[in-house]
XYZ file of C-alpha atoms in Angstrom:
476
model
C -6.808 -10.972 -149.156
C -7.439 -12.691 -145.861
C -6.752 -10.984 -143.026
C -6.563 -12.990 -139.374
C -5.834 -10.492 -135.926
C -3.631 -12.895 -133.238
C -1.494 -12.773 -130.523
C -2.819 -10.157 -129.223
C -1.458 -8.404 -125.314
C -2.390 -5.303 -124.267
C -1.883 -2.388 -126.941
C 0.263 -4.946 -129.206
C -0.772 -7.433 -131.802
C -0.275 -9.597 -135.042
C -2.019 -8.697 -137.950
C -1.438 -12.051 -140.558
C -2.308 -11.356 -143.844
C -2.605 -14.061 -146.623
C -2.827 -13.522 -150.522
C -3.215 -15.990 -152.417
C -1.490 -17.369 -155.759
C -3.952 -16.590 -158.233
C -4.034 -13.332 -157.049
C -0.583 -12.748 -156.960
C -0.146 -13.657 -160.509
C -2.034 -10.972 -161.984
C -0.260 -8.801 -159.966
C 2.922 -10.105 -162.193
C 1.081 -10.392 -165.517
C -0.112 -6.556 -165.059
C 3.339 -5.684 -164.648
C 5.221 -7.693 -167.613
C 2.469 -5.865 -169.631
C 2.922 -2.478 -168.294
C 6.673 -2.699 -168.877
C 6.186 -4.581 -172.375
C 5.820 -1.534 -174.305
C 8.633 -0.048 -173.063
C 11.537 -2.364 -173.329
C 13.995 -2.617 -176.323
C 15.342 -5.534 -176.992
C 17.419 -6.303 -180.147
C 15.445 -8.384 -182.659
C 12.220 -7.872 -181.319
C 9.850 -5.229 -182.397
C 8.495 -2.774 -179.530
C 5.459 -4.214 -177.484
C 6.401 -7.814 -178.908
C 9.041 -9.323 -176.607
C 7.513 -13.080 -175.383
C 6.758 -13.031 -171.833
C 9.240 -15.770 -171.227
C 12.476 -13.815 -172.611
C 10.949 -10.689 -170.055
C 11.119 -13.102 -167.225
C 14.688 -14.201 -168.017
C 15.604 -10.603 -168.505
C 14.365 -8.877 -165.814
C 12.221 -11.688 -163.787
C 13.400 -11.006 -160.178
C 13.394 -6.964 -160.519
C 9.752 -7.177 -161.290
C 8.842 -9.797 -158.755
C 10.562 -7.698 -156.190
C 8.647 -4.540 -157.362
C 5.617 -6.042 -157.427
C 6.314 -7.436 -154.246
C 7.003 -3.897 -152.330
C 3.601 -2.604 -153.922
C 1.667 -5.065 -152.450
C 3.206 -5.394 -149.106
C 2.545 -1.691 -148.876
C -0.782 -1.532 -150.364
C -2.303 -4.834 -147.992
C -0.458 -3.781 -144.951
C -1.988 -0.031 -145.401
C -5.402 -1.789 -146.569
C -5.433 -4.469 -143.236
C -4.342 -1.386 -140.633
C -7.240 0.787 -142.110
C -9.999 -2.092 -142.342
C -9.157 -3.176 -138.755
C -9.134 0.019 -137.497
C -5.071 -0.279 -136.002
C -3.447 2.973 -135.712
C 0.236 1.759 -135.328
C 2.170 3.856 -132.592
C 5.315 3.659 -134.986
C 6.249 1.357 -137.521
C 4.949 -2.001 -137.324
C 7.519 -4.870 -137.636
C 7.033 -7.164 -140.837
C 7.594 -10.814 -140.981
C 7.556 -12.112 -144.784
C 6.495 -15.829 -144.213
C 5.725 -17.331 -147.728
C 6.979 -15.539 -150.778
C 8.174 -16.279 -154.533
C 6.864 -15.829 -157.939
C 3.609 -18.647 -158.776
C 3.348 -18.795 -154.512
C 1.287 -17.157 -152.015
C 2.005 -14.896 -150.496
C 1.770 -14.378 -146.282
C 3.305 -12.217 -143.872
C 2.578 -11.003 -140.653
C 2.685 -7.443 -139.079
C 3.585 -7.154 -135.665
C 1.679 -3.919 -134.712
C 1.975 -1.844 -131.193
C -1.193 -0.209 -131.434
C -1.939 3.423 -129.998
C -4.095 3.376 -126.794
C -7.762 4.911 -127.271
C -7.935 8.550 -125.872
C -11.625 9.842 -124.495
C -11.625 13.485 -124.957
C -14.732 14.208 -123.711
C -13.169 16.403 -120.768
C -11.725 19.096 -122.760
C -14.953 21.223 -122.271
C -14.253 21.352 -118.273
C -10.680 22.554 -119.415
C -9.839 26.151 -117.291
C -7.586 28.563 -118.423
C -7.098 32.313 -118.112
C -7.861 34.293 -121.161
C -6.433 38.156 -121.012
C -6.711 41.332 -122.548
C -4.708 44.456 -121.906
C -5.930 47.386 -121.940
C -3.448 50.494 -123.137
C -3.753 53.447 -120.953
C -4.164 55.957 -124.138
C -0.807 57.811 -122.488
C 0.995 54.855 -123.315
C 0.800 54.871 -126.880
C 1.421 58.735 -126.753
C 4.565 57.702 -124.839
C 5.481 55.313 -128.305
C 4.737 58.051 -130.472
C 7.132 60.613 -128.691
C 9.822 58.251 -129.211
C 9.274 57.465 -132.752
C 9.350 60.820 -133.150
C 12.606 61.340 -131.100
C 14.449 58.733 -132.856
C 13.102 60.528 -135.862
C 14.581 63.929 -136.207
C 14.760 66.488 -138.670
C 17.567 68.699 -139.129
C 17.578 72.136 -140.529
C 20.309 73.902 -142.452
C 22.317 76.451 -140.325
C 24.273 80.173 -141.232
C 27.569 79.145 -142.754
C 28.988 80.146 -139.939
C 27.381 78.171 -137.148
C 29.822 75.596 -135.858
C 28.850 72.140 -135.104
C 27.411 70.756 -131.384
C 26.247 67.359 -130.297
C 23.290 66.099 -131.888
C 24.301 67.967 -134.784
C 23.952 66.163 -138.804
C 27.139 66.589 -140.022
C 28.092 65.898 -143.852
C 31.606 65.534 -145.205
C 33.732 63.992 -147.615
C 37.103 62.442 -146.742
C 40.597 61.543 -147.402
C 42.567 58.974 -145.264
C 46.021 57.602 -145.302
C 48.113 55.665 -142.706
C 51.862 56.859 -142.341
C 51.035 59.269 -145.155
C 49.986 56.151 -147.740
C 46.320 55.952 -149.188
C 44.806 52.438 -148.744
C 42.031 50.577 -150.266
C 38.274 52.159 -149.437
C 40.632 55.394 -147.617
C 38.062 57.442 -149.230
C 34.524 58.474 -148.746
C 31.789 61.243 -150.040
C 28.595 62.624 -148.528
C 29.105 60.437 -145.009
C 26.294 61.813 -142.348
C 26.786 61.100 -138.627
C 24.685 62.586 -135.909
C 27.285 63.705 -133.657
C 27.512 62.347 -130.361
C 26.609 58.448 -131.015
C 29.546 57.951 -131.923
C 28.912 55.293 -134.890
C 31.325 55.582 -137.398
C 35.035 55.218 -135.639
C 35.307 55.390 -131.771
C 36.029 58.965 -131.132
C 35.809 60.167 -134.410
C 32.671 62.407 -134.212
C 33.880 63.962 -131.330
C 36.338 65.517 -133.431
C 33.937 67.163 -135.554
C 32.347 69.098 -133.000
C 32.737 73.001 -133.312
C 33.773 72.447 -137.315
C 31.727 74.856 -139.900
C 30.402 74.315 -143.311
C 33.293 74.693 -145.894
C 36.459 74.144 -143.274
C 38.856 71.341 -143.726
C 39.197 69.093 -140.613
C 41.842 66.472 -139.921
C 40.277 63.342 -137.844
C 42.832 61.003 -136.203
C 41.230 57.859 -135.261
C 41.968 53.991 -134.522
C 41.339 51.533 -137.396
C 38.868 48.468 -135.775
C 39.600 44.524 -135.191
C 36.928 44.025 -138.425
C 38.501 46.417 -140.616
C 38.852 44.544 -144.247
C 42.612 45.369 -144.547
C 43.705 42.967 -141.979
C 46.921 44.971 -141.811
C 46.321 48.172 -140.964
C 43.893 46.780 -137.881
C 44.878 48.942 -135.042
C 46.664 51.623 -136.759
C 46.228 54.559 -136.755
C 44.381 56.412 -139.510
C 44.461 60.403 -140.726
C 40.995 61.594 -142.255
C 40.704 64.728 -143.992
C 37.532 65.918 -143.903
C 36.079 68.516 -145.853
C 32.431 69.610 -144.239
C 29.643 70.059 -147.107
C 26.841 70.965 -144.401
C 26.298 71.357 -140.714
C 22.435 70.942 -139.684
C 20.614 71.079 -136.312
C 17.971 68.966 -134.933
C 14.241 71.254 -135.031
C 11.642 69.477 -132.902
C 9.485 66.604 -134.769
C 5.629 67.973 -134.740
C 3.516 64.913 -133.576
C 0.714 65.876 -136.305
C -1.736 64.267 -139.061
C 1.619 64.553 -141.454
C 3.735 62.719 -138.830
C 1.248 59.694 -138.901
C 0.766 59.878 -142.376
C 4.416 59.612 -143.006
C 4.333 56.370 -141.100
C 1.712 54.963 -142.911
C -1.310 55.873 -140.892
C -4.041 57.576 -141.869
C -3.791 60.373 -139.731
C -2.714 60.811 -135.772
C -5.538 59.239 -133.709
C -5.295 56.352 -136.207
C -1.218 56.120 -135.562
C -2.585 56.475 -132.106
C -5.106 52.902 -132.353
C -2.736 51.658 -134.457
C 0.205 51.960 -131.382
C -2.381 50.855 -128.966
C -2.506 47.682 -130.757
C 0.873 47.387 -131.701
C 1.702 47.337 -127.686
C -1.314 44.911 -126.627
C 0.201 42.421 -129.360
C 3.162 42.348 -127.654
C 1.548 41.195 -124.436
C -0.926 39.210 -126.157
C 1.441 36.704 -127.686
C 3.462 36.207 -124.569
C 0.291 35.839 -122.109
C -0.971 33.672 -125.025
C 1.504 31.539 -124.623
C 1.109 31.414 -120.671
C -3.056 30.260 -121.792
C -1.640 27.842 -123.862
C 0.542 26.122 -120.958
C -2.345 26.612 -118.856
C -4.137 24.029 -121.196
C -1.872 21.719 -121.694
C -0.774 21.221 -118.139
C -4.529 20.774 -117.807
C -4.254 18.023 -120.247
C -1.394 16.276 -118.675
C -3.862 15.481 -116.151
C -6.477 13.730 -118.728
C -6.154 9.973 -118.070
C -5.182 7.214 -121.291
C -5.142 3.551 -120.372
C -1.961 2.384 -121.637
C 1.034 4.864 -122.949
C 2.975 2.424 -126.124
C 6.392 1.412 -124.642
C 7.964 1.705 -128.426
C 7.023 5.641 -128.204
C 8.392 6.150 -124.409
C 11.744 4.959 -125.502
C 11.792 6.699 -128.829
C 11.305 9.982 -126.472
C 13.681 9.088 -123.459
C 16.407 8.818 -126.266
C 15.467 12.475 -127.278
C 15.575 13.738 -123.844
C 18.753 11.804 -122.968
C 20.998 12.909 -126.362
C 24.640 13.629 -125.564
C 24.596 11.973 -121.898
C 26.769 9.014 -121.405
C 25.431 5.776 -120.154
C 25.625 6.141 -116.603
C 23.870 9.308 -116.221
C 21.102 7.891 -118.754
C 20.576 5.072 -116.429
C 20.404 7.346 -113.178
C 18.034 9.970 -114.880
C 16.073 7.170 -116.213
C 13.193 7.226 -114.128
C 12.694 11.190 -113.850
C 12.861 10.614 -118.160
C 10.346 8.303 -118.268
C 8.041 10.247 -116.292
C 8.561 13.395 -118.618
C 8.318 11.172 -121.787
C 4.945 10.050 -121.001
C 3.350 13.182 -120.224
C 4.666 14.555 -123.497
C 3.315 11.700 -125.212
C -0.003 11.808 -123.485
C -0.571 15.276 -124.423
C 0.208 14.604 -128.124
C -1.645 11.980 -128.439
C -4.802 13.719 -126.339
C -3.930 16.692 -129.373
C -3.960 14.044 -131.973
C -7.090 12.305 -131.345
C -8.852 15.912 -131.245
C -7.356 16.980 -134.680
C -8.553 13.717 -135.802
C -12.062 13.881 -134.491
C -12.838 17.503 -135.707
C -11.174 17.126 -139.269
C -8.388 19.417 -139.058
C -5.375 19.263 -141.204
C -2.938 22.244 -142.438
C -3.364 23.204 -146.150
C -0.408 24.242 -148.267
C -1.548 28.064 -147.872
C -1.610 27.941 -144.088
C 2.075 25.903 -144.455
C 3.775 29.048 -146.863
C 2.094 31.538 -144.333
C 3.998 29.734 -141.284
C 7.582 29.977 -143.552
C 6.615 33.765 -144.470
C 6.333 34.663 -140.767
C 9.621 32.457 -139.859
C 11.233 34.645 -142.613
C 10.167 38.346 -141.091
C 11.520 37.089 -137.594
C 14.795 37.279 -139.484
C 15.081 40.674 -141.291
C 18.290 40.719 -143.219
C 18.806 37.328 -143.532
C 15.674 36.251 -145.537
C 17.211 34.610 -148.352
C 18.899 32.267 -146.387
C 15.753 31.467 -144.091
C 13.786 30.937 -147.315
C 16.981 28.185 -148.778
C 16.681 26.643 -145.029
C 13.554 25.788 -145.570
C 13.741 24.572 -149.723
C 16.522 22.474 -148.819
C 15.000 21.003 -145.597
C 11.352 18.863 -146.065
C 11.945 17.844 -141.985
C 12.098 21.220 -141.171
C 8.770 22.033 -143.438
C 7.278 19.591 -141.559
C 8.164 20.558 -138.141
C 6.471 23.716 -139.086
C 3.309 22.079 -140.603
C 3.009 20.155 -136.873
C 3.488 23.665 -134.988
C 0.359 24.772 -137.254
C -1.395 21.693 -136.615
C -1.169 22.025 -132.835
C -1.952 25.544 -132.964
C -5.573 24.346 -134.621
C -6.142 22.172 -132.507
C -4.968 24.160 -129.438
C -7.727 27.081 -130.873
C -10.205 24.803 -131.171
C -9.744 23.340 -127.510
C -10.089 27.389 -126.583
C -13.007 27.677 -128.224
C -14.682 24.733 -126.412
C -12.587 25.019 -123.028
C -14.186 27.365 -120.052
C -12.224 30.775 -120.321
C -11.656 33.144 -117.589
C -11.693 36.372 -119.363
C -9.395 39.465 -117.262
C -9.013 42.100 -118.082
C -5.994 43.495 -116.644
C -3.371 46.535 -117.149
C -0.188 47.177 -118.634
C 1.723 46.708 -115.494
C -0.553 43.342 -114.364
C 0.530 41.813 -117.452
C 4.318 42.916 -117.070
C 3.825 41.414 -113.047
C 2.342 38.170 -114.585
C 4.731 37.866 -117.139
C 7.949 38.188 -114.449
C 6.917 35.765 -112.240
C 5.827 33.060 -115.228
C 9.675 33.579 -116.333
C 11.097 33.066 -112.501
C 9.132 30.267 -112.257
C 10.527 28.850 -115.979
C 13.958 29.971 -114.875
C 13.578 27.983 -111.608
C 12.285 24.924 -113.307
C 15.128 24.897 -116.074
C 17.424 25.589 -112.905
C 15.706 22.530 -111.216
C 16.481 19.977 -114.231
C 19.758 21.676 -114.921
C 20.954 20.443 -110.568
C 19.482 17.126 -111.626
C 21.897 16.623 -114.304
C 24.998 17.972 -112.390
C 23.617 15.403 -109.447
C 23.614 12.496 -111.482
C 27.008 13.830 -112.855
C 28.328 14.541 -109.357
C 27.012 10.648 -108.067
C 28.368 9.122 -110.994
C 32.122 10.765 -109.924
C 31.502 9.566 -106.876
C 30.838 5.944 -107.576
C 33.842 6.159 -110.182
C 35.984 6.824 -107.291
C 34.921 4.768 -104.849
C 35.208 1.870 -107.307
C 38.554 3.224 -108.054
C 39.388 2.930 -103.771
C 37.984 -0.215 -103.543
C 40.041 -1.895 -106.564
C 43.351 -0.180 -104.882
C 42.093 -1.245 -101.097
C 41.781 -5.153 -102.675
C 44.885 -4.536 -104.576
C 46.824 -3.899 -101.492
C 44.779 -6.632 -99.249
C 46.736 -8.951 -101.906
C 49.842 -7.616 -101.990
C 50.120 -8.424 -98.044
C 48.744 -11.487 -98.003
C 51.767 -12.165 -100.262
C 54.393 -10.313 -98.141
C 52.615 -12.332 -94.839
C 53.124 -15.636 -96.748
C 57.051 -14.568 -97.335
């Protein structure tokens, strides 16, 4: 294989490559051997078809076999040896071709730019920690345990109040007929949050263990009999129990029953719990903080192939006239992104990193528990979607890298409270709000101008439409 680099402007460049004949040939002779032993062709023995009745048979499909195999294996071979890193896929040019020929082609390459990442040791960025006033995970706990009540049987004859556990079983019918599901046994509700029918529980109140009760209540918009939506139901109810709330006692048992090993580890536990939730969003805000810092990292030439590819991205769904007016506020945002990725790129690249299959599976298993309920269908998503896998092995990817740049970067550690971080994290949303705000006017500006010069076209064409007219008129 000769390889010969030519044309070559700025970041893009030919790459001929040449193979000769002889070489080519063996290609084709490994292959009619390789698929000798497997073809069957009446009145010749397995293995011991003549080369010549192959070639007649199925001549061009291994040629053009052969042919993709080699393309792909030279091209890959002549990128790598020359050390070209193709921003996107280089064109290919087949020049000289056929079975007993050379073969040459040429590869016309747009070559990424060379990124100096020296810099990303001077990198700032704020690195915080919250620290939990101990009152505030005692604050947690109390509502755990408030949302967690125990009820207590009652005397026969206590009658029901709000807040109350009520158990029944029930009967219902609409204009005296029984419908499908009309009944139900051992239903709870917790009078007062009125989560069964609206108003339903209400009824309930002052009942006793033992009486009968008849419930009147509207059946819902998502009721499954379609209709009886609207109607109006009568339940007979026949209370089993009546129990009030006792006070939860925040103790050793309390924890334990949530999995804790007793209460001042429920306690570090909750103290964490609550500086997670701040840590991933302010994170995040460190994260920004290092990329905007990157944005600023200089790279000699950005590939025009990869600015387009991204100003269709950001332009999807606009018609052509608002693409052309946003075109230059596009551009601008493309190559920034692009910088940054590549900056990202070249430091994965330089430091080894790469995203094993274990890493990849712990990514989907923590895309899954964002979506309780519905993890079947997240799991599917992901089986029946390999674009989708690998959008999540490049969020794990940048992640590395993003750590690594941490490690290396300059951090300013604070310290800060509960209520800093909440301040921080308010004005880091106004500010996002007011910058989606600010690209959301642009659009309704280019929009707005594009009416504009739609209907002044629209006044000129009438305007020289009637400027004709007269002239005709004049000449009568």
């Amino acid at each position: 294989m000769k390889v010969t680099i030519e044309n070559k402007k700025g970041l893009n460049k030919d790459v001929r490559v040449f193979i000769d004949k002889k070489t080519m040939n063996i290609h084709m002779d490994e292959k009619y051997e390789e698929i000798k032993g497997t073809v069957n062709l009446k009145g010749f023995r397995p293995g011991k078809v003549p080369r010549e009745i192959l070639k007649r048979q199925f001549g061009k499909a291994v040629f053009n076999e052969v042919l993709d195999k080699v393309l792909k294996d030279t091209s890959t071979k002549a990128l790598e040896e020359n050390k070209i890193k193709p921003a996107g896929q280089p064109k290919l040019d087949l020049k000289t071709y056929g079975e007993d020929k050379d073969l040459e082609y040429i590869l016309s390459v747009t070559e990424l730019p060379k990124v100096e990442i020296k810099s990303i040791e001077t990198i700032k960025f704020d690195e915080y920690t919250v620290k939990i006033d101990p009152k505030e995970a005692d604050k947690r706990i109390q509502e755990i345990a408030k949302n967690q009540p125990n009820f207590k049987d009652v005397s026969e004859d206590t009658k029901s109040s709000e807040k109350d556990l009520v158990t029944f079983d029930y009967t219902a019918t609409v204009d005296d007929k029984a419908f499908k599901g009309n009944e139900g046994k051992n239903t709870q509700l917790t009078l007062g949050k009125d989560l069964f029918l609206k108003g339903f529980d209400k009824q309930l109140i002052g009942v006793k263990k033992g009486e009968e009760k008849i419930v009147e209540a509207i059946l819902p918009e998502n009721f499954p009999e379609k209709e009886l939506v609207n109607k109006k139901a009568k339940f007979k109810c026949k209370i089993i129990s009546v129990k009030k709330p006792e006070e939860v006692k925040i103790n050793d048992d309390f924890a334990k029953n949530l999995g804790a090993k007793d209460l001042n580890d429920l306690k570090t536990l909750i103290s964490k719990q609550i500086n997670d939730e701040y840590k991933n969003s302010l994170d995040r805000l460190s994260k920004n903080q290092i990329l905007k810092e990157i944005e600023k990292f200089k790279v000699s030439e950005i590939p025009e192939n990869l600015i387009e590819d991204e100003i269709k991205i950001l332009s999807q769904g606009m018609n052509e006239d608002d693409r052309k007016k946003s075109r230059k506020n596009f551009e601008e945002i493309a190559k920034k992104r692009i910088k940054v990725g590549l900056i990202l790129n070249e430091v994965g690249e330089q430091n080894k990193i790469n995203v094993n299959e274990q890493e990849l599976q712990a990514e989907v298993q923590k895309q899954i528990r964002m979506m309780p309920g519905q993890e079947k269908m997240v799991m599917d998503f992901y089986q029946k979607n390999p674009s989708a896998v690998a959008s999540l092995r490049g969020t794990v990817y940048e992640d590395k890298i993003l750590k690594l740049i941490k490690e290396k970067a300059k951090a300013n550690k604070k310290e800060i409270t509960k209520e800093e971080a909440e301040k921080i994290l308010k004005e880091t949303q106004k500010q996002d709000t007011k910058s989606v705000n600010d690209d959301s006017n642009q659009k309704k500006k280019v929009k707005a101008e594009t009416k504009l010069t739609k209907k002044t076209a629209t006044k000129s064409t009438k305007t020289k439409t009637t400027i004709k007219k007269s002239k005709k008129v004049s000449k009568k």
